[in-house]
Amino acid sequence: MNGSGRFAELSVPTHWQAVDVISDLHLQAAEPATAQAFFDWLAQPAGGRADALFILGDLFEVWIGDDVLDAPSETCPEAPFLRRCADALSRLAASIPIYFMAGNRDFLLGPEAARRCGMTLLDDPTVLDWSGRRCLLSHGDALCLADTDYQRFRREVRSDAWQADFLAHPLPVREATARSLRERSEARKREHGHDASLWADADDGETLRWLRQADAPTLIHGHTHRPACHALAEGRERWVLSDWDLDAAPPRGNVLRLDRHGRLQRLPLKPA
């Protein structure tokens, strides 16, 4: 949202036929099946490719600063894997535009990393305006109002002061802090149950308020790991993206494709 209180808007080129939307891959070297599925999907032939890719947050399990891409593996063991991800994205960006919206895990991904990945940064939320057809995009965490502890934490870590202080520390300190925050998050999951259906969901009232403000019938978001399409009042709807976990049993993951006519379709990941 910009300073005037209006949502950011992105106008789609009229010649585009379709775009792909993904979120919540939580990429990390410790989950190789998910990472390989991502690399394979990015490298698929151009014939099965949409005209653009929109990533709505939590592409990475954690992001501790753009300088991690230049860190030696001795300082940051995850750095070589993150460089491989950036290179793969950059190769795709030579063919189609990639747009990235921060999630609750990778909100520190900034302009330098976006440049290295070939991605354009998007505000959360952003209205996609496609020849008058409007669709609202968000990571989705700001809509989970019932999780008051998280909303308090979110306000803290999204502040300029917190981020400036965090990024001023050496990489090993930032890594330790991020590890501690993840451990706290996992502890909360154990307390409330690992079943995603037990976690706070997007608030219908706030969702409708956003959609009215955006003058859009449809919201697409991630974060909750509960892929579904929810019918809302006033003929509006909320589409939830799938997370990707190819290391799980059964594996999870799909891509949401939006076409120029406003139609939405879930596409399964194809084996390599």
PDB file of C-alpha atoms in Angstrom:
ATOM      1  CA  MET A   1       0.000   0.000   0.000  1.00  0.00           C
ATOM      2  CA  ASN A   2       1.406   3.409  -0.913  1.00  0.00           C
ATOM      3  CA  GLY A   3       1.502   6.505   1.251  1.00  0.00           C
ATOM      4  CA  SER A   4      -1.919   7.684   0.034  1.00  0.00           C
ATOM      5  CA  GLY A   5      -3.564   4.544   1.422  1.00  0.00           C
ATOM      6  CA  ARG A   6      -4.244   3.175  -2.059  1.00  0.00           C
ATOM      7  CA  PHE A   7      -3.062  -0.247  -3.148  1.00  0.00           C
ATOM      8  CA  ALA A   8      -0.197  -0.455  -5.619  1.00  0.00           C
ATOM      9  CA  GLU A   9      -1.255  -1.394  -9.152  1.00  0.00           C
ATOM     10  CA  LEU A  10       0.473  -3.227 -11.980  1.00  0.00           C
ATOM     11  CA  SER A  11      -0.944  -3.012 -15.504  1.00  0.00           C
ATOM     12  CA  VAL A  12      -0.499  -6.189 -17.525  1.00  0.00           C
ATOM     13  CA  PRO A  13       0.576  -5.901 -21.190  1.00  0.00           C
ATOM     14  CA  THR A  14      -2.398  -6.552 -23.443  1.00  0.00           C
ATOM     15  CA  HIS A  15      -0.579  -9.239 -25.458  1.00  0.00           C
ATOM     16  CA  TRP A  16      -0.080 -11.491 -22.417  1.00  0.00           C
ATOM     17  CA  GLN A  17      -2.204 -14.639 -22.491  1.00  0.00           C
ATOM     18  CA  ALA A  18      -1.514 -16.080 -19.013  1.00  0.00           C
ATOM     19  CA  VAL A  19       0.602 -15.682 -15.884  1.00  0.00           C
ATOM     20  CA  ASP A  20       1.715 -18.263 -13.302  1.00  0.00           C
ATOM     21  CA  VAL A  21       1.442 -17.588  -9.568  1.00  0.00           C
ATOM     22  CA  ILE A  22       3.284 -19.497  -6.824  1.00  0.00           C
ATOM     23  CA  SER A  23       4.216 -19.048  -3.163  1.00  0.00           C
ATOM     24  CA  ASP A  24       5.477 -20.842  -0.067  1.00  0.00           C
ATOM     25  CA  LEU A  25       8.197 -23.004  -1.571  1.00  0.00           C
ATOM     26  CA  HIS A  26      10.372 -22.407   1.527  1.00  0.00           C
ATOM     27  CA  LEU A  27      13.466 -23.304  -0.471  1.00  0.00           C
ATOM     28  CA  GLN A  28      16.410 -24.589   1.543  1.00  0.00           C
ATOM     29  CA  ALA A  29      19.268 -26.965   0.893  1.00  0.00           C
ATOM     30  CA  ALA A  30      17.936 -29.333   3.575  1.00  0.00           C
ATOM     31  CA  GLU A  31      14.888 -30.139   1.394  1.00  0.00           C
ATOM     32  CA  PRO A  32      16.465 -31.293  -1.880  1.00  0.00           C
ATOM     33  CA  ALA A  33      13.355 -32.762  -3.517  1.00  0.00           C
ATOM     34  CA  THR A  34      11.490 -29.455  -3.315  1.00  0.00           C
ATOM     35  CA  ALA A  35      14.535 -27.548  -4.542  1.00  0.00           C
ATOM     36  CA  GLN A  36      15.023 -29.908  -7.487  1.00  0.00           C
ATOM     37  CA  ALA A  37      11.342 -29.637  -8.429  1.00  0.00           C
ATOM     38  CA  PHE A  38      11.771 -25.866  -8.477  1.00  0.00           C
ATOM     39  CA  PHE A  39      14.874 -26.013 -10.669  1.00  0.00           C
ATOM     40  CA  ASP A  40      13.161 -28.469 -13.031  1.00  0.00           C
ATOM     41  CA  TRP A  41      10.046 -26.316 -13.233  1.00  0.00           C
ATOM     42  CA  LEU A  42      12.062 -23.173 -14.014  1.00  0.00           C
ATOM     43  CA  ALA A  43      13.892 -25.022 -16.786  1.00  0.00           C
ATOM     44  CA  GLN A  44      10.801 -26.437 -18.508  1.00  0.00           C
ATOM     45  CA  PRO A  45      10.445 -25.756 -22.254  1.00  0.00           C
ATOM     46  CA  ALA A  46       9.092 -22.370 -23.311  1.00  0.00           C
ATOM     47  CA  GLY A  47       5.991 -23.998 -24.827  1.00  0.00           C
ATOM     48  CA  GLY A  48       4.538 -24.725 -21.395  1.00  0.00           C
ATOM     49  CA  ARG A  49       5.512 -21.370 -19.970  1.00  0.00           C
ATOM     50  CA  ALA A  50       3.182 -18.472 -19.145  1.00  0.00           C
ATOM     51  CA  ASP A  51       4.000 -14.875 -20.064  1.00  0.00           C
ATOM     52  CA  ALA A  52       5.156 -13.975 -16.537  1.00  0.00           C
ATOM     53  CA  LEU A  53       5.793 -15.470 -13.118  1.00  0.00           C
ATOM     54  CA  PHE A  54       4.472 -13.984  -9.879  1.00  0.00           C
ATOM     55  CA  ILE A  55       6.015 -15.225  -6.606  1.00  0.00           C
ATOM     56  CA  LEU A  56       3.881 -14.208  -3.623  1.00  0.00           C
ATOM     57  CA  GLY A  57       6.320 -14.688  -0.777  1.00  0.00           C
ATOM     58  CA  ASP A  58       8.146 -17.365   1.182  1.00  0.00           C
ATOM     59  CA  LEU A  59      10.123 -18.442  -1.842  1.00  0.00           C
ATOM     60  CA  PHE A  60      12.938 -19.039   0.649  1.00  0.00           C
ATOM     61  CA  GLU A  61      12.747 -20.594   4.078  1.00  0.00           C
ATOM     62  CA  VAL A  62      14.770 -17.693   5.434  1.00  0.00           C
ATOM     63  CA  TRP A  63      16.532 -14.615   4.062  1.00  0.00           C
ATOM     64  CA  ILE A  64      19.001 -12.808   6.299  1.00  0.00           C
ATOM     65  CA  GLY A  65      20.163 -10.085   3.913  1.00  0.00           C
ATOM     66  CA  ASP A  66      21.143  -9.649   0.281  1.00  0.00           C
ATOM     67  CA  ASP A  67      24.845  -9.905   1.138  1.00  0.00           C
ATOM     68  CA  VAL A  68      24.327 -13.629   1.770  1.00  0.00           C
ATOM     69  CA  LEU A  69      24.672 -14.118  -2.012  1.00  0.00           C
ATOM     70  CA  ASP A  70      28.320 -13.076  -1.794  1.00  0.00           C
ATOM     71  CA  ALA A  71      29.135 -14.911   1.427  1.00  0.00           C
ATOM     72  CA  PRO A  72      31.650 -17.782   1.433  1.00  0.00           C
ATOM     73  CA  SER A  73      30.261 -21.160   2.443  1.00  0.00           C
ATOM     74  CA  GLU A  74      32.499 -21.125   5.540  1.00  0.00           C
ATOM     75  CA  THR A  75      30.616 -18.063   6.800  1.00  0.00           C
ATOM     76  CA  CYS A  76      27.165 -19.087   5.563  1.00  0.00           C
ATOM     77  CA  PRO A  77      26.708 -22.755   4.588  1.00  0.00           C
ATOM     78  CA  GLU A  78      23.421 -21.962   2.799  1.00  0.00           C
ATOM     79  CA  ALA A  79      25.037 -19.362   0.502  1.00  0.00           C
ATOM     80  CA  PRO A  80      25.994 -21.730  -2.387  1.00  0.00           C
ATOM     81  CA  PHE A  81      22.437 -23.049  -2.535  1.00  0.00           C
ATOM     82  CA  LEU A  82      20.972 -19.532  -2.535  1.00  0.00           C
ATOM     83  CA  ARG A  83      23.349 -18.527  -5.342  1.00  0.00           C
ATOM     84  CA  ARG A  84      22.138 -21.531  -7.348  1.00  0.00           C
ATOM     85  CA  CYS A  85      18.535 -20.374  -6.828  1.00  0.00           C
ATOM     86  CA  ALA A  86      19.404 -16.831  -7.903  1.00  0.00           C
ATOM     87  CA  ASP A  87      21.168 -18.099 -11.036  1.00  0.00           C
ATOM     88  CA  ALA A  88      18.198 -20.307 -11.980  1.00  0.00           C
ATOM     89  CA  LEU A  89      15.775 -17.417 -11.574  1.00  0.00           C
ATOM     90  CA  SER A  90      18.039 -15.114 -13.544  1.00  0.00           C
ATOM     91  CA  ARG A  91      18.088 -17.556 -16.461  1.00  0.00           C
ATOM     92  CA  LEU A  92      14.296 -17.627 -16.548  1.00  0.00           C
ATOM     93  CA  ALA A  93      14.141 -13.827 -16.252  1.00  0.00           C
ATOM     94  CA  ALA A  94      15.980 -13.617 -19.569  1.00  0.00           C
ATOM     95  CA  SER A  95      12.810 -15.037 -21.159  1.00  0.00           C
ATOM     96  CA  ILE A  96       9.869 -13.763 -19.086  1.00  0.00           C
ATOM     97  CA  PRO A  97       9.330 -11.151 -16.338  1.00  0.00           C
ATOM     98  CA  ILE A  98       9.433 -12.374 -12.743  1.00  0.00           C
ATOM     99  CA  TYR A  99       7.686 -10.443  -9.968  1.00  0.00           C
ATOM    100  CA  PHE A 100       8.377 -11.035  -6.284  1.00  0.00           C
ATOM    101  CA  MET A 101       6.337 -10.083  -3.225  1.00  0.00           C
ATOM    102  CA  ALA A 102       7.904 -10.634   0.201  1.00  0.00           C
ATOM    103  CA  GLY A 103       6.542 -13.229   2.596  1.00  0.00           C
ATOM    104  CA  ASN A 104       6.933 -13.700   6.318  1.00  0.00           C
ATOM    105  CA  ARG A 105      10.133 -15.728   5.803  1.00  0.00           C
ATOM    106  CA  ASP A 106      11.907 -13.672   3.146  1.00  0.00           C
ATOM    107  CA  PHE A 107      10.759 -10.106   3.876  1.00  0.00           C
ATOM    108  CA  LEU A 108      14.404  -8.979   3.999  1.00  0.00           C
ATOM    109  CA  LEU A 109      14.979  -9.811   0.337  1.00  0.00           C
ATOM    110  CA  GLY A 110      15.877  -6.417  -1.091  1.00  0.00           C
ATOM    111  CA  PRO A 111      16.757  -4.637  -4.323  1.00  0.00           C
ATOM    112  CA  GLU A 112      20.227  -6.153  -4.764  1.00  0.00           C
ATOM    113  CA  ALA A 113      19.020  -9.744  -4.448  1.00  0.00           C
ATOM    114  CA  ALA A 114      16.043  -8.959  -6.693  1.00  0.00           C
ATOM    115  CA  ARG A 115      18.459  -7.638  -9.315  1.00  0.00           C
ATOM    116  CA  ARG A 116      20.635 -10.759  -9.071  1.00  0.00           C
ATOM    117  CA  CYS A 117      17.535 -12.948  -9.476  1.00  0.00           C
ATOM    118  CA  GLY A 118      16.098 -10.833 -12.293  1.00  0.00           C
ATOM    119  CA  MET A 119      12.959 -10.121 -10.258  1.00  0.00           C
ATOM    120  CA  THR A 120      10.832  -6.986  -9.934  1.00  0.00           C
ATOM    121  CA  LEU A 121       9.723  -6.274  -6.358  1.00  0.00           C
ATOM    122  CA  LEU A 122       6.007  -5.843  -5.666  1.00  0.00           C
ATOM    123  CA  ASP A 123       4.242  -4.164  -2.766  1.00  0.00           C
ATOM    124  CA  ASP A 124       1.912  -6.264  -0.634  1.00  0.00           C
ATOM    125  CA  PRO A 125      -0.871  -6.078  -1.717  1.00  0.00           C
ATOM    126  CA  THR A 126      -0.798  -5.212  -5.421  1.00  0.00           C
ATOM    127  CA  VAL A 127      -3.690  -4.991  -7.866  1.00  0.00           C
ATOM    128  CA  LEU A 128      -3.125  -6.735 -11.187  1.00  0.00           C
ATOM    129  CA  ASP A 129      -5.009  -4.740 -13.844  1.00  0.00           C
ATOM    130  CA  TRP A 130      -5.391  -6.778 -17.022  1.00  0.00           C
ATOM    131  CA  SER A 131      -7.316  -4.745 -19.590  1.00  0.00           C
ATOM    132  CA  GLY A 132      -9.850  -3.793 -16.933  1.00  0.00           C
ATOM    133  CA  ARG A 133      -9.970  -7.219 -15.240  1.00  0.00           C
ATOM    134  CA  ARG A 134      -8.646  -6.674 -11.747  1.00  0.00           C
ATOM    135  CA  CYS A 135      -7.146  -9.244  -9.373  1.00  0.00           C
ATOM    136  CA  LEU A 136      -5.612  -8.534  -5.956  1.00  0.00           C
ATOM    137  CA  LEU A 137      -2.346 -10.279  -5.050  1.00  0.00           C
ATOM    138  CA  SER A 138      -0.978 -10.690  -1.509  1.00  0.00           C
ATOM    139  CA  HIS A 139       1.221 -12.992   0.512  1.00  0.00           C
ATOM    140  CA  GLY A 140      -1.724 -13.239   2.894  1.00  0.00           C
ATOM    141  CA  ASP A 141      -0.158 -13.047   6.337  1.00  0.00           C
ATOM    142  CA  ALA A 142      -1.459  -9.528   7.011  1.00  0.00           C
ATOM    143  CA  LEU A 143      -5.011 -10.878   6.660  1.00  0.00           C
ATOM    144  CA  CYS A 144      -4.669 -13.487   9.434  1.00  0.00           C
ATOM    145  CA  LEU A 145      -5.951 -11.123  12.108  1.00  0.00           C
ATOM    146  CA  ALA A 146      -6.851 -13.821  14.638  1.00  0.00           C
ATOM    147  CA  ASP A 147      -3.143 -14.611  15.114  1.00  0.00           C
ATOM    148  CA  THR A 148      -2.560 -11.560  17.273  1.00  0.00           C
ATOM    149  CA  ASP A 149       0.884 -12.694  18.469  1.00  0.00           C
ATOM    150  CA  TYR A 150       2.079 -12.988  14.892  1.00  0.00           C
ATOM    151  CA  GLN A 151       0.578  -9.646  13.868  1.00  0.00           C
ATOM    152  CA  ARG A 152       2.460  -7.982  16.728  1.00  0.00           C
ATOM    153  CA  PHE A 153       5.675  -9.712  15.644  1.00  0.00           C
ATOM    154  CA  ARG A 154       5.037  -8.763  12.007  1.00  0.00           C
ATOM    155  CA  ARG A 155       4.722  -5.063  12.850  1.00  0.00           C
ATOM    156  CA  GLU A 156       8.000  -5.237  14.757  1.00  0.00           C
ATOM    157  CA  VAL A 157      10.135  -6.968  12.129  1.00  0.00           C
ATOM    158  CA  ARG A 158       8.688  -4.979   9.211  1.00  0.00           C
ATOM    159  CA  SER A 159       9.726  -1.694  10.813  1.00  0.00           C
ATOM    160  CA  ASP A 160      12.681   0.172   9.303  1.00  0.00           C
ATOM    161  CA  ALA A 161      14.352   0.413  12.725  1.00  0.00           C
ATOM    162  CA  TRP A 162      14.244  -3.351  13.388  1.00  0.00           C
ATOM    163  CA  GLN A 163      15.517  -4.195   9.926  1.00  0.00           C
ATOM    164  CA  ALA A 164      18.337  -1.645  10.021  1.00  0.00           C
ATOM    165  CA  ASP A 165      19.464  -2.997  13.393  1.00  0.00           C
ATOM    166  CA  PHE A 166      19.258  -6.633  12.231  1.00  0.00           C
ATOM    167  CA  LEU A 167      21.164  -6.033   8.985  1.00  0.00           C
ATOM    168  CA  ALA A 168      23.904  -4.139  10.820  1.00  0.00           C
ATOM    169  CA  HIS A 169      25.000  -7.388  12.515  1.00  0.00           C
ATOM    170  CA  PRO A 170      27.521  -9.803  10.965  1.00  0.00           C
ATOM    171  CA  LEU A 171      26.079 -12.691   8.950  1.00  0.00           C
ATOM    172  CA  PRO A 172      26.768 -15.363  11.612  1.00  0.00           C
ATOM    173  CA  VAL A 173      24.840 -13.328  14.190  1.00  0.00           C
ATOM    174  CA  ARG A 174      21.959 -12.854  11.770  1.00  0.00           C
ATOM    175  CA  GLU A 175      21.969 -16.585  11.035  1.00  0.00           C
ATOM    176  CA  ALA A 176      21.767 -17.392  14.736  1.00  0.00           C
ATOM    177  CA  THR A 177      18.916 -14.916  15.220  1.00  0.00           C
ATOM    178  CA  ALA A 178      17.012 -16.347  12.254  1.00  0.00           C
ATOM    179  CA  ARG A 179      17.525 -19.866  13.619  1.00  0.00           C
ATOM    180  CA  SER A 180      16.115 -18.775  16.970  1.00  0.00           C
ATOM    181  CA  LEU A 181      13.067 -17.197  15.292  1.00  0.00           C
ATOM    182  CA  ARG A 182      12.427 -20.385  13.284  1.00  0.00           C
ATOM    183  CA  GLU A 183      12.682 -22.474  16.442  1.00  0.00           C
ATOM    184  CA  ARG A 184      10.117 -20.210  18.110  1.00  0.00           C
ATOM    185  CA  SER A 185       7.859 -20.598  15.098  1.00  0.00           C
ATOM    186  CA  GLU A 186       8.167 -24.386  15.176  1.00  0.00           C
ATOM    187  CA  ALA A 187       7.419 -24.384  18.896  1.00  0.00           C
ATOM    188  CA  ARG A 188       4.222 -22.424  18.238  1.00  0.00           C
ATOM    189  CA  LYS A 189       3.258 -24.935  15.546  1.00  0.00           C
ATOM    190  CA  ARG A 190       3.764 -27.803  17.972  1.00  0.00           C
ATOM    191  CA  GLU A 191       1.691 -25.950  20.563  1.00  0.00           C
ATOM    192  CA  HIS A 192      -1.182 -25.345  18.135  1.00  0.00           C
ATOM    193  CA  GLY A 193      -0.706 -28.515  16.093  1.00  0.00           C
ATOM    194  CA  HIS A 194       1.159 -29.039  12.809  1.00  0.00           C
ATOM    195  CA  ASP A 195      -2.151 -29.418  10.964  1.00  0.00           C
ATOM    196  CA  ALA A 196      -2.432 -26.264   8.836  1.00  0.00           C
ATOM    197  CA  SER A 197      -6.215 -26.326   9.222  1.00  0.00           C
ATOM    198  CA  LEU A 198      -5.747 -25.395  12.892  1.00  0.00           C
ATOM    199  CA  TRP A 199      -3.776 -22.222  12.101  1.00  0.00           C
ATOM    200  CA  ALA A 200      -5.309 -18.765  11.788  1.00  0.00           C
ATOM    201  CA  ASP A 201      -6.872 -18.172   8.381  1.00  0.00           C
ATOM    202  CA  ALA A 202      -7.447 -15.007   6.374  1.00  0.00           C
ATOM    203  CA  ASP A 203     -10.189 -12.911   7.919  1.00  0.00           C
ATOM    204  CA  ASP A 204     -13.245 -12.740   5.627  1.00  0.00           C
ATOM    205  CA  GLY A 205     -14.224  -9.249   6.735  1.00  0.00           C
ATOM    206  CA  GLU A 206     -10.761  -7.824   6.136  1.00  0.00           C
ATOM    207  CA  THR A 207     -10.499  -9.690   2.841  1.00  0.00           C
ATOM    208  CA  LEU A 208     -13.758  -8.135   1.637  1.00  0.00           C
ATOM    209  CA  ARG A 209     -12.581  -4.705   2.734  1.00  0.00           C
ATOM    210  CA  TRP A 210      -9.389  -5.130   0.709  1.00  0.00           C
ATOM    211  CA  LEU A 211     -11.283  -6.345  -2.346  1.00  0.00           C
ATOM    212  CA  ARG A 212     -13.718  -3.435  -2.207  1.00  0.00           C
ATOM    213  CA  GLN A 213     -10.818  -0.993  -1.887  1.00  0.00           C
ATOM    214  CA  ALA A 214      -9.066  -2.675  -4.824  1.00  0.00           C
ATOM    215  CA  ASP A 215     -12.295  -2.789  -6.863  1.00  0.00           C
ATOM    216  CA  ALA A 216     -11.436  -6.424  -7.601  1.00  0.00           C
ATOM    217  CA  PRO A 217     -13.546  -9.587  -7.480  1.00  0.00           C
ATOM    218  CA  THR A 218     -10.672 -11.964  -6.720  1.00  0.00           C
ATOM    219  CA  LEU A 219      -7.846 -12.228  -4.188  1.00  0.00           C
ATOM    220  CA  ILE A 220      -4.936 -14.636  -4.731  1.00  0.00           C
ATOM    221  CA  HIS A 221      -2.685 -15.277  -1.729  1.00  0.00           C
ATOM    222  CA  GLY A 222      -0.432 -17.806  -0.039  1.00  0.00           C
ATOM    223  CA  HIS A 223       0.854 -18.161   3.534  1.00  0.00           C
ATOM    224  CA  THR A 224      -1.827 -20.445   4.990  1.00  0.00           C
ATOM    225  CA  HIS A 225      -0.769 -23.621   3.107  1.00  0.00           C
ATOM    226  CA  ARG A 226      -4.455 -24.445   2.532  1.00  0.00           C
ATOM    227  CA  PRO A 227      -5.035 -24.427  -1.244  1.00  0.00           C
ATOM    228  CA  ALA A 228      -8.711 -23.803  -1.952  1.00  0.00           C
ATOM    229  CA  CYS A 229     -11.143 -21.387  -3.545  1.00  0.00           C
ATOM    230  CA  HIS A 230     -13.422 -19.607  -1.049  1.00  0.00           C
ATOM    231  CA  ALA A 231     -16.632 -17.932  -2.185  1.00  0.00           C
ATOM    232  CA  LEU A 232     -17.172 -14.631  -0.390  1.00  0.00           C
ATOM    233  CA  ALA A 233     -20.032 -12.165  -0.182  1.00  0.00           C
ATOM    234  CA  GLU A 234     -20.820  -9.811  -3.074  1.00  0.00           C
ATOM    235  CA  GLY A 235     -19.766 -12.426  -5.634  1.00  0.00           C
ATOM    236  CA  ARG A 236     -16.092 -12.141  -4.675  1.00  0.00           C
ATOM    237  CA  GLU A 237     -13.665 -15.010  -4.098  1.00  0.00           C
ATOM    238  CA  ARG A 238     -10.385 -15.869  -2.419  1.00  0.00           C
ATOM    239  CA  TRP A 239      -7.945 -18.287  -4.061  1.00  0.00           C
ATOM    240  CA  VAL A 240      -5.270 -19.803  -1.812  1.00  0.00           C
ATOM    241  CA  LEU A 241      -2.001 -21.000  -3.329  1.00  0.00           C
ATOM    242  CA  SER A 242      -0.459 -24.362  -2.521  1.00  0.00           C
ATOM    243  CA  ASP A 243       2.790 -24.601  -0.638  1.00  0.00           C
ATOM    244  CA  TRP A 244       5.483 -26.809  -2.176  1.00  0.00           C
ATOM    245  CA  ASP A 245       6.857 -29.745  -0.201  1.00  0.00           C
ATOM    246  CA  LEU A 246       8.097 -32.489  -2.483  1.00  0.00           C
ATOM    247  CA  ASP A 247       9.892 -34.073   0.470  1.00  0.00           C
ATOM    248  CA  ALA A 248       6.565 -34.747   2.240  1.00  0.00           C
ATOM    249  CA  ALA A 249       4.483 -37.892   1.958  1.00  0.00           C
ATOM    250  CA  PRO A 250       2.403 -37.399  -0.061  1.00  0.00           C
ATOM    251  CA  PRO A 251       4.269 -34.589  -1.867  1.00  0.00           C
ATOM    252  CA  ARG A 252       2.525 -31.231  -2.281  1.00  0.00           C
ATOM    253  CA  GLY A 253       2.794 -28.484  -4.858  1.00  0.00           C
ATOM    254  CA  ASN A 254       1.083 -26.929  -7.839  1.00  0.00           C
ATOM    255  CA  VAL A 255       1.033 -23.718  -9.855  1.00  0.00           C
ATOM    256  CA  LEU A 256      -1.962 -21.395 -10.205  1.00  0.00           C
ATOM    257  CA  ARG A 257      -2.390 -20.076 -13.745  1.00  0.00           C
ATOM    258  CA  LEU A 258      -4.439 -16.938 -14.398  1.00  0.00           C
ATOM    259  CA  ASP A 259      -5.395 -16.184 -18.006  1.00  0.00           C
ATOM    260  CA  ARG A 260      -6.438 -12.951 -19.681  1.00  0.00           C
ATOM    261  CA  HIS A 261     -10.127 -13.863 -19.311  1.00  0.00           C
ATOM    262  CA  GLY A 262      -9.835 -14.115 -15.536  1.00  0.00           C
ATOM    263  CA  ARG A 263      -9.941 -17.913 -15.463  1.00  0.00           C
ATOM    264  CA  LEU A 264      -7.876 -19.696 -12.812  1.00  0.00           C
ATOM    265  CA  GLN A 265      -6.497 -23.230 -13.092  1.00  0.00           C
ATOM    266  CA  ARG A 266      -4.243 -25.296 -10.853  1.00  0.00           C
ATOM    267  CA  LEU A 267      -1.448 -26.990 -12.767  1.00  0.00           C
ATOM    268  CA  PRO A 268       0.308 -29.999 -11.226  1.00  0.00           C
ATOM    269  CA  LEU A 269       4.078 -30.131 -11.157  1.00  0.00           C
ATOM    270  CA  LYS A 270       5.374 -32.454 -13.838  1.00  0.00           C
ATOM    271  CA  PRO A 271       8.128 -34.945 -12.908  1.00  0.00           C
ATOM    272  CA  ALA A 272      11.563 -34.176 -14.296  1.00  0.00           C
TER     273      ALA A 272
END
